[in-house]
């Protein structure tokens, strides 16, 4: 809890010291008290703060230096007035004075001595008269009537000061404009989104109760919900609240909280949803500590996959098995928009879509699998925005992810325990790499050649022999090929190299030969060779060795001859996924050396010698007898 230091200011004889004395003693002490009381410190169990210190001050000009020091040390100002003159001084002197000090503190304005009647020396200033002052000076958090003599609202005035620090109004409400601030509206819009579990656009009574349980630990009664709806209806006569509270009504409810000085309710809602004082989500929620060891990778856990499946089904309003543009926009409403890596990868062209270009469930899960593999921190950030809740409240969004076992020393691994693998597709320009990625995503063949400038990725699921599913990420390196292959960290993040060449172009295979000669570190990765455009006439490659002889000399499998026009192209993707998950199968085959029989020969000879010696000893002993 935050410690609070309250500086009590105001003109002389407004009752500042009496107010403090009544609060401390619980009763009014008649008679004259000292002009300035010593500072009072309250223990943390009083009110809504940690330790609270109340500091009395003098308004005399000769005490102005002390006043300035105390104001600068404080967290909140309790500004007291008690008659029309001191009321006028709030706007004419005190508020401008606070501003001149360069401090930015919340101010609670206290109309004291409210026990005096209009027949006396003081006529109570109506609450409406404070609204223009509050509109002019945004520092004013709220105002309250008190009476130190009758002990009316004295405790409440101190609680308001505590709340002004714990629940500041300034970030939430613009008094001058009379509306919630844009950042507050954005935060509440996300809260509404998360609380609207069925996403029908309304918070029904049960969803309102769930929200109240989350905020205060207890469910709202029917009477309390009815009271909320009546208050909303009073300010929005045309609102139809039978179905529930829609977003507009929800924002209006919170606007009423702010106008009525109950903005603590707004803060309680926002903080339970992990918002900071600056109305941004907590950094620990968006960016929890999550490190992926070298040679390991990040994947979605079963809980993560379940969350994204449920999200897809929930926003597929027309149940057509895809998310159209409107449904995607609605789904990403509580986030900053599409993840940056998706935009860079030209989503949704990076994954599986239907004929109309809308993402399918298969493509949706593949996209998130790729995002988690390549940039797990983006997935964690969006899990937070989208409201992922772990089954164990003590867990964080990290429970939606898992880390795979490291695949270090891959030559010796027969199997890699992971369900997402990454393959670089390299080859000469025009070899057909882009068409290969299109075929992977079941995009119809387009014979027009378009040079690829930026690296391009495609992801889809592949069914391995035995029925196991694997997400395969194919990445065409394009003009960045050399820069990526020179980067060891980029190579360490890759599971497989697919060397692709145009079997109808005599100059295509030489590119692969040159790459392997220039970057010997590529030999540390499993590899699959493929001859694309096999539907065309095969050309003799202008290399020292033809592809089959080249791979034979390397003792690796011969190139797979495929065409994006053939349905059998899917066999290549299975072969790539198998090579990535069983890397030993994609390295040069090592011939088993002939068994070393030297020790066997020595043993046999030794046994024979022992036998001969034993026979000679037995013969001599028999002759002697």
XYZ file of C-alpha atoms in Angstrom:
625
model
C 0.000 0.000 0.000
C 1.143 3.556 -0.794
C 2.182 5.850 2.046
C 0.321 9.166 1.990
C 1.388 12.598 3.229
C -1.485 15.098 3.476
C -0.770 18.829 3.592
C -3.742 20.723 5.120
C -3.859 24.244 3.641
C -6.250 27.157 3.680
C -6.849 30.662 5.003
C -6.569 31.460 8.680
C -9.613 30.619 10.843
C -11.110 28.128 8.372
C -10.808 25.363 10.977
C -7.805 23.421 9.667
C -6.380 22.570 13.081
C -9.815 21.794 14.542
C -10.469 19.432 11.643
C -7.243 17.520 12.370
C -7.874 17.472 16.138
C -11.412 16.119 15.691
C -10.130 13.415 13.357
C -7.422 12.331 15.819
C -9.562 12.415 18.986
C -12.853 11.373 17.398
C -14.674 14.267 19.096
C -14.572 18.045 18.870
C -12.509 19.770 21.580
C -14.076 23.129 22.483
C -11.802 25.980 23.370
C -8.756 27.430 21.705
C -6.116 25.074 20.315
C -2.612 25.916 19.184
C -2.455 27.669 15.782
C -0.456 24.928 14.017
C -0.594 21.347 15.214
C 2.424 19.025 14.988
C 2.376 16.396 12.239
C 0.183 13.373 12.956
C 1.137 9.893 11.681
C -1.513 7.196 11.285
C -0.746 3.451 11.156
C -1.292 1.530 7.872
C -4.540 -0.111 9.025
C -6.478 3.163 8.849
C -8.110 3.906 5.514
C -6.990 2.917 2.043
C -3.281 3.610 2.318
C -0.114 2.623 4.084
C 1.249 5.028 6.687
C -0.621 8.360 6.532
C 0.907 11.615 7.772
C -1.281 14.712 8.254
C 0.579 18.023 8.296
C -1.018 21.251 9.525
C 0.154 24.554 8.014
C -0.120 28.283 8.547
C -1.323 30.726 5.899
C 0.574 33.703 7.373
C 2.979 35.357 4.921
C 5.907 34.945 7.338
C 5.308 31.150 7.317
C 5.232 30.885 3.531
C 8.677 29.212 3.297
C 7.584 26.386 5.617
C 4.332 26.061 3.669
C 6.218 25.658 0.377
C 8.469 22.956 1.846
C 5.526 21.009 3.260
C 3.556 21.170 0.003
C 6.535 19.862 -1.966
C 6.970 16.943 0.455
C 3.310 15.930 0.301
C 1.294 13.605 -1.957
C -2.057 15.404 -1.653
C -3.427 18.732 -0.489
C -6.525 19.149 1.684
C -7.634 22.722 0.923
C -10.044 24.053 3.563
C -12.434 27.030 3.290
C -15.322 28.047 5.543
C -17.038 31.175 4.198
C -17.649 33.053 0.970
C -14.362 34.988 1.209
C -12.244 31.871 1.715
C -14.261 30.148 -1.022
C -13.369 32.907 -3.482
C -9.733 32.574 -2.431
C -9.691 28.931 -3.615
C -9.724 30.027 -7.255
C -8.130 33.458 -6.866
C -5.151 32.572 -4.679
C -4.680 28.992 -3.541
C -4.957 27.045 -6.775
C -2.752 29.489 -8.747
C -0.283 29.404 -5.830
C -0.021 25.607 -5.970
C 0.609 25.817 -9.695
C 3.303 28.453 -9.199
C 5.229 25.989 -7.047
C 5.472 23.612 -9.990
C 3.871 20.722 -8.116
C 1.314 18.405 -9.655
C -0.626 17.175 -6.636
C -4.288 16.179 -6.336
C -6.341 18.628 -4.289
C -9.364 17.760 -2.135
C -11.430 20.873 -1.452
C -13.117 20.852 1.961
C -16.016 23.159 2.839
C -15.691 23.255 6.641
C -18.004 24.666 9.331
C -21.079 23.397 7.480
C -22.929 23.419 10.805
C -23.358 27.168 10.445
C -26.739 28.167 9.048
C -27.679 30.880 6.585
C -28.751 33.060 9.537
C -25.177 32.987 10.794
C -21.953 34.299 9.347
C -21.661 31.579 6.735
C -23.959 30.452 3.986
C -22.964 26.993 2.742
C -21.631 27.120 -0.795
C -23.706 24.832 -2.966
C -21.947 21.872 -4.534
C -22.872 23.187 -7.972
C -20.768 26.279 -7.301
C -17.637 24.135 -7.023
C -18.089 22.629 -10.489
C -16.744 25.676 -12.410
C -13.687 25.730 -10.136
C -13.148 21.985 -10.635
C -13.496 22.455 -14.384
C -10.888 25.241 -14.356
C -8.421 23.467 -12.087
C -8.042 19.856 -13.048
C -5.871 19.241 -9.994
C -9.022 19.315 -7.846
C -9.894 15.688 -7.269
C -13.163 16.116 -5.379
C -14.891 18.276 -2.770
C -16.690 17.549 0.504
C -18.667 19.387 3.206
C -17.436 18.893 6.767
C -18.012 20.113 10.302
C -15.258 19.681 12.852
C -17.643 20.802 15.590
C -20.292 18.164 14.808
C -17.736 15.615 13.539
C -19.494 15.417 10.167
C -17.515 13.882 7.280
C -14.191 14.498 9.049
C -13.004 10.917 8.596
C -14.417 10.908 5.078
C -12.324 13.971 4.182
C -9.110 12.152 5.181
C -10.237 9.035 3.297
C -10.806 11.174 0.198
C -7.230 12.431 0.484
C -5.972 8.868 0.724
C -8.104 7.905 -2.258
C -6.846 10.899 -4.246
C -3.369 9.351 -4.035
C -4.404 5.714 -4.326
C -7.101 6.435 -6.953
C -6.177 9.656 -8.808
C -8.949 11.230 -10.837
C -6.739 13.143 -13.278
C -5.822 10.159 -15.515
C -9.480 9.118 -15.711
C -11.695 12.144 -16.150
C -11.523 15.490 -17.911
C -13.654 17.874 -15.861
C -13.323 20.643 -18.415
C -14.745 18.443 -21.158
C -17.000 16.515 -18.804
C -15.946 13.113 -20.148
C -13.713 10.140 -19.498
C -10.254 10.541 -20.988
C -9.415 8.517 -24.124
C -6.845 6.305 -22.331
C -9.427 5.495 -19.658
C -12.040 4.689 -22.310
C -9.594 2.348 -24.069
C -8.817 0.543 -20.804
C -12.497 0.202 -19.862
C -13.324 -0.986 -23.369
C -10.843 -3.843 -22.919
C -12.293 -4.627 -19.466
C -15.754 -4.798 -21.022
C -14.420 -7.114 -23.734
C -12.902 -9.456 -21.146
C -15.985 -9.452 -18.912
C -18.356 -10.103 -21.822
C -17.570 -13.822 -21.785
C -20.080 -14.775 -24.486
C -19.151 -11.691 -26.556
C -22.749 -10.832 -27.325
C -22.067 -7.127 -26.764
C -23.777 -6.977 -23.350
C -22.835 -7.576 -19.728
C -25.724 -9.586 -18.349
C -26.452 -9.790 -14.622
C -24.273 -12.861 -14.168
C -21.321 -11.207 -15.925
C -21.787 -8.096 -13.750
C -21.702 -10.306 -10.643
C -18.546 -12.016 -11.877
C -16.928 -8.616 -12.378
C -17.886 -7.534 -8.869
C -16.489 -10.758 -7.395
C -13.204 -10.124 -9.202
C -13.065 -6.539 -7.954
C -14.372 -6.776 -4.382
C -14.556 -10.481 -3.634
C -18.341 -10.533 -3.316
C -21.161 -10.747 -5.825
C -23.594 -7.874 -6.399
C -27.136 -8.380 -5.178
C -30.154 -7.998 -7.461
C -30.928 -4.710 -5.702
C -27.426 -3.353 -6.341
C -27.562 -4.289 -10.025
C -31.001 -2.708 -10.297
C -29.677 0.457 -8.653
C -26.808 0.643 -11.156
C -29.201 0.270 -14.074
C -31.525 2.955 -12.670
C -28.616 5.391 -12.370
C -27.597 4.685 -15.958
C -31.186 5.025 -17.169
C -31.500 8.371 -15.399
C -28.618 9.795 -17.421
C -29.429 7.768 -20.556
C -33.247 7.655 -20.804
C -33.148 5.886 -24.175
C -30.914 3.060 -22.952
C -32.480 -0.405 -23.136
C -30.899 -2.391 -20.315
C -33.198 -5.416 -20.416
C -30.630 -7.578 -22.239
C -27.786 -6.150 -20.180
C -25.348 -3.250 -20.113
C -23.724 -2.560 -23.462
C -20.345 -0.842 -23.886
C -21.892 2.646 -24.080
C -23.827 2.070 -20.855
C -20.760 0.566 -19.174
C -18.731 3.666 -19.992
C -21.586 5.851 -18.765
C -21.658 3.920 -15.477
C -17.973 4.695 -14.949
C -18.464 8.320 -15.978
C -21.067 8.604 -13.221
C -18.549 7.147 -10.772
C -16.056 9.858 -11.754
C -18.582 12.697 -11.581
C -19.860 11.522 -8.200
C -16.416 11.301 -6.601
C -16.503 7.499 -6.647
C -13.667 7.135 -9.124
C -12.061 4.735 -6.676
C -14.525 2.218 -8.132
C -13.007 2.761 -11.582
C -9.486 2.250 -10.270
C -10.481 -0.935 -8.465
C -11.854 -2.314 -11.732
C -8.775 -1.273 -13.704
C -6.226 -2.499 -11.180
C -7.870 -5.880 -10.892
C -7.307 -6.073 -14.631
C -3.617 -5.201 -14.133
C -3.615 -1.530 -15.192
C -1.027 0.887 -13.807
C -1.501 4.529 -12.749
C -0.597 5.561 -16.304
C -3.422 3.330 -17.610
C -1.048 0.941 -19.319
C -1.029 -2.766 -18.598
C 1.561 -3.915 -16.085
C 4.867 -4.734 -17.694
C 5.014 -8.008 -15.742
C 1.742 -9.030 -17.427
C 2.728 -8.074 -20.976
C 6.365 -9.103 -20.724
C 6.850 -11.827 -18.123
C 10.320 -13.280 -17.799
C 10.607 -16.036 -20.392
C 13.959 -17.189 -21.700
C 14.437 -19.864 -24.337
C 17.743 -21.734 -23.908
C 20.023 -22.152 -26.902
C 18.990 -24.983 -29.238
C 15.554 -25.111 -27.582
C 12.366 -23.510 -28.876
C 9.028 -22.240 -27.581
C 5.699 -23.851 -28.432
C 2.106 -23.447 -27.323
C 1.132 -25.735 -24.472
C -2.213 -27.602 -24.538
C -3.696 -24.717 -22.515
C -2.416 -22.239 -25.105
C -3.876 -24.180 -28.030
C -7.193 -24.538 -26.198
C -7.341 -20.783 -25.598
C -6.751 -19.908 -29.260
C -9.223 -22.567 -30.451
C -11.925 -21.190 -28.111
C -11.155 -17.652 -29.230
C -11.524 -18.599 -32.892
C -14.819 -20.434 -32.342
C -16.198 -17.586 -30.221
C -15.577 -14.934 -32.881
C -16.609 -17.069 -35.840
C -20.075 -15.525 -35.573
C -21.610 -17.129 -38.651
C -19.972 -20.501 -37.967
C -18.520 -20.735 -41.479
C -15.164 -22.034 -40.228
C -13.183 -18.872 -41.011
C -12.564 -15.419 -39.537
C -13.451 -12.661 -41.969
C -12.100 -9.109 -41.714
C -14.850 -7.873 -39.375
C -14.503 -10.878 -37.078
C -10.722 -10.459 -36.932
C -11.100 -6.768 -36.189
C -13.517 -7.520 -33.373
C -11.255 -10.236 -31.969
C -8.230 -7.924 -31.866
C -10.247 -4.972 -30.492
C -8.619 -5.028 -26.999
C -5.099 -5.145 -28.472
C -2.924 -2.618 -30.338
C -4.005 -4.394 -33.532
C -2.449 -7.224 -35.493
C 0.930 -8.270 -34.063
C 3.798 -6.455 -35.754
C 5.452 -9.715 -36.940
C 2.171 -10.649 -38.653
C 2.070 -7.374 -40.541
C 5.696 -7.802 -41.593
C 4.889 -11.315 -42.842
C 1.898 -10.002 -44.864
C -0.673 -11.882 -42.798
C -2.908 -13.671 -43.713
C -0.927 -14.711 -46.814
C 1.501 -16.509 -44.490
C -0.929 -19.242 -43.513
C -3.919 -21.334 -44.581
C -6.989 -19.503 -45.929
C -10.167 -20.399 -47.741
C -10.880 -19.429 -51.352
C -12.154 -16.012 -50.247
C -8.844 -15.313 -48.484
C -10.131 -15.662 -44.904
C -8.122 -17.514 -42.291
C -9.259 -20.992 -41.268
C -8.926 -22.578 -37.834
C -6.025 -24.642 -39.182
C -4.339 -21.469 -40.420
C -5.114 -19.595 -37.176
C -3.409 -22.227 -35.036
C -0.518 -22.508 -37.494
C -0.003 -18.732 -37.397
C 0.144 -18.667 -33.594
C 2.428 -21.714 -33.590
C 4.833 -19.882 -35.906
C 4.613 -16.682 -33.833
C 5.370 -18.588 -30.649
C 8.330 -20.365 -32.261
C 9.885 -17.244 -33.795
C 8.836 -14.589 -31.270
C 7.369 -16.066 -28.047
C 7.324 -12.645 -26.358
C 4.770 -11.409 -28.904
C 2.540 -14.387 -28.131
C 2.825 -13.696 -24.381
C 1.950 -10.047 -24.932
C -1.163 -10.893 -26.933
C -2.230 -13.599 -24.500
C -2.335 -10.815 -21.910
C -4.246 -8.405 -24.159
C -6.762 -11.094 -25.141
C -7.410 -12.169 -21.558
C -5.802 -15.598 -21.191
C -6.485 -16.867 -17.672
C -4.407 -19.826 -16.418
C -6.259 -22.611 -14.654
C -4.142 -21.929 -11.569
C -4.566 -18.250 -10.559
C -1.004 -18.274 -9.220
C 0.353 -18.999 -12.712
C 0.951 -16.403 -15.414
C 0.511 -16.332 -19.179
C 3.707 -18.394 -19.371
C 1.580 -21.481 -18.650
C 0.227 -21.141 -22.213
C 3.721 -21.881 -23.552
C 6.283 -24.615 -23.138
C 9.981 -24.964 -23.917
C 11.232 -27.928 -25.926
C 14.261 -30.004 -25.090
C 17.491 -28.684 -26.651
C 18.534 -30.220 -29.961
C 22.268 -29.692 -29.471
C 24.624 -32.058 -31.346
C 21.912 -32.780 -33.879
C 23.966 -35.270 -35.862
C 23.528 -37.754 -33.054
C 19.825 -37.185 -32.515
C 17.490 -39.709 -34.055
C 14.447 -37.743 -32.970
C 13.634 -34.171 -31.909
C 10.806 -33.730 -29.407
C 9.018 -30.741 -30.895
C 5.881 -30.066 -32.889
C 7.009 -26.886 -34.669
C 10.022 -26.955 -37.004
C 11.683 -24.294 -39.129
C 13.091 -24.865 -42.602
C 15.090 -22.420 -44.725
C 14.404 -22.776 -48.454
C 17.485 -21.660 -50.407
C 18.256 -21.706 -54.092
C 18.899 -19.631 -57.165
C 16.518 -16.825 -58.176
C 13.687 -18.225 -60.307
C 14.145 -21.764 -58.988
C 10.482 -21.878 -57.934
C 10.812 -21.258 -54.194
C 7.867 -18.841 -54.024
C 5.641 -21.271 -55.925
C 6.748 -23.967 -53.501
C 5.538 -21.879 -50.566
C 2.284 -21.160 -52.420
C 1.748 -24.875 -53.004
C 2.400 -25.496 -49.321
C -0.484 -23.120 -48.501
C -2.625 -24.619 -51.289
C -2.581 -21.379 -53.278
C -3.289 -22.109 -56.973
C -0.250 -21.968 -59.254
C 0.388 -18.641 -60.950
C 2.926 -18.832 -63.768
C 3.906 -15.154 -63.485
C 7.366 -14.769 -61.920
C 7.557 -12.127 -59.193
C 11.017 -11.724 -57.633
C 10.893 -12.017 -53.827
C 12.604 -9.083 -52.146
C 11.964 -9.634 -48.435
C 12.153 -13.002 -46.653
C 8.809 -14.755 -46.819
C 7.385 -17.356 -44.451
C 4.606 -19.890 -44.799
C 3.292 -22.192 -42.071
C 0.918 -25.128 -42.093
C 0.448 -28.428 -40.332
C 1.902 -31.612 -41.801
C 0.808 -35.127 -40.887
C 3.783 -37.407 -40.305
C 3.712 -41.196 -40.741
C 1.922 -42.600 -37.715
C -0.614 -39.758 -37.607
C 1.399 -37.236 -35.565
C 0.862 -33.586 -36.515
C 3.741 -31.160 -36.976
C 3.742 -27.451 -37.857
C 6.266 -26.744 -40.601
C 7.561 -23.204 -41.162
C 9.044 -22.687 -44.616
C 11.096 -19.523 -45.034
C 12.299 -18.222 -48.379
C 15.359 -16.076 -47.707
C 15.185 -14.038 -50.946
C 17.726 -11.215 -51.284
C 18.715 -11.628 -47.618
C 19.998 -15.158 -48.236
C 23.698 -14.403 -47.723
C 23.117 -12.178 -44.681
C 21.079 -14.887 -42.963
C 23.418 -17.750 -43.807
C 26.358 -15.767 -42.433
C 24.531 -15.266 -39.128
C 25.248 -18.213 -36.827
C 22.388 -17.268 -34.494
C 19.974 -17.448 -37.432
C 21.320 -20.869 -38.370
C 21.042 -22.090 -34.773
C 17.345 -21.141 -34.835
C 16.765 -23.250 -37.940
C 16.040 -26.999 -37.992
C 16.596 -27.822 -41.653
C 17.883 -26.529 -44.987
C 15.934 -27.266 -48.156
C 18.244 -26.882 -51.174
C 15.932 -26.193 -54.125
C 16.894 -25.872 -57.782
C 15.087 -25.646 -61.116
C 15.610 -29.017 -62.813
C 14.865 -27.407 -66.208
C 17.458 -24.621 -65.805
C 21.070 -25.758 -66.431
C 22.484 -22.955 -64.286
C 20.274 -23.468 -61.223
C 22.118 -26.184 -59.284
C 25.456 -24.307 -59.349
C 23.988 -21.807 -56.890
C 23.676 -24.585 -54.287
C 27.215 -25.806 -54.920
C 28.559 -22.278 -54.458
C 26.539 -21.726 -51.261
C 27.836 -24.895 -49.647
C 31.411 -24.027 -50.615
C 31.094 -20.503 -49.233
C 29.312 -21.440 -46.000
C 30.759 -24.707 -44.640
C 28.768 -24.174 -41.449
C 25.689 -25.313 -43.399
C 26.987 -28.857 -43.021
C 25.997 -28.653 -39.354
C 22.328 -28.624 -40.383
C 20.279 -31.525 -41.759
C 19.394 -30.992 -45.410
C 16.985 -32.126 -48.098
C 17.687 -31.565 -51.812
C 14.765 -31.041 -54.169
C 14.506 -30.603 -57.926
C 11.587 -28.280 -58.676
C 9.660 -27.896 -61.962
C 9.958 -31.633 -62.615
C 7.002 -31.371 -65.007
C 9.363 -29.727 -67.523
C 12.159 -31.284 -69.562
C 15.127 -32.094 -67.404
C 18.283 -30.082 -68.193
C 21.887 -31.120 -67.697
C 23.318 -28.927 -64.958
C 26.485 -26.956 -65.698
C 28.348 -28.265 -62.667
C 31.252 -30.639 -62.244
C 28.864 -33.249 -60.844
C 25.231 -33.715 -61.706
C 22.832 -33.398 -58.735
C 22.414 -37.163 -58.267
C 26.184 -37.731 -58.389
C 26.787 -34.695 -56.139
C 24.436 -35.968 -53.424
C 25.800 -39.505 -53.832
C 29.315 -38.225 -53.209
C 27.997 -36.477 -50.083
C 26.360 -39.776 -49.124
C 22.938 -38.112 -48.745
C 19.594 -38.897 -50.355
C 19.222 -37.976 -54.026
C 17.148 -34.874 -54.851
C 13.377 -35.300 -54.746
C 11.897 -34.427 -58.151
C 8.640 -32.547 -57.645
C 6.355 -30.060 -59.343
C 3.932 -27.635 -57.746
C 1.492 -28.743 -60.449
C 1.495 -32.319 -59.122
C -0.610 -33.403 -56.173
C 2.376 -35.447 -55.003
C 4.068 -32.185 -53.940
C 2.666 -32.893 -50.449
C 5.165 -35.762 -50.156
C 7.982 -33.198 -50.171
C 6.486 -31.368 -47.197
C 6.190 -34.634 -45.283
C 9.826 -35.413 -46.160
C 10.911 -31.987 -44.902
C 8.996 -32.348 -41.644
C 10.410 -35.847 -41.125
C 13.943 -34.640 -41.762
C 13.488 -31.839 -39.221
C 12.032 -34.084 -36.533
C 14.479 -36.954 -37.275
C 17.643 -35.003 -38.160
C 19.938 -38.034 -38.283
C 18.093 -39.152 -41.435
C 19.081 -35.950 -43.253
C 22.817 -36.068 -42.620
C 25.359 -38.003 -44.727
C 25.028 -41.758 -44.168
C 28.098 -43.032 -42.373
C 29.183 -46.461 -43.544
C 29.575 -48.880 -40.681
C 33.263 -49.931 -40.409
C 33.987 -53.657 -40.684
C 34.106 -55.192 -37.228
C 37.532 -55.352 -35.606
C 38.226 -59.086 -35.037
C 41.755 -58.655 -33.614
C 40.700 -59.282 -30.047
C 38.718 -62.335 -31.122
C 41.776 -63.812 -32.868
C 43.939 -63.190 -29.809
C 41.399 -64.865 -27.573
C 41.087 -67.938 -29.804
C 44.885 -68.294 -30.033
C 45.215 -67.996 -26.289
C 42.604 -70.671 -25.704
C 44.337 -72.973 -28.218
C 47.729 -72.507 -26.525
C 46.239 -73.247 -23.149
C 44.688 -76.440 -24.568
C 48.008 -77.623 -26.087
C 49.876 -76.913 -22.851
C 47.330 -78.844 -20.834
C 47.593 -81.846 -23.188
C 51.392 -81.927 -22.921
C 51.296 -81.770 -19.130
C 48.770 -84.594 -19.002
C 50.901 -86.731 -21.400
C 54.085 -86.290 -19.340
C 52.337 -87.108 -16.140
C 50.886 -90.281 -17.713
C 54.364 -91.423 -18.996
C 55.923 -90.856 -15.593
C 53.397 -93.184 -14.009
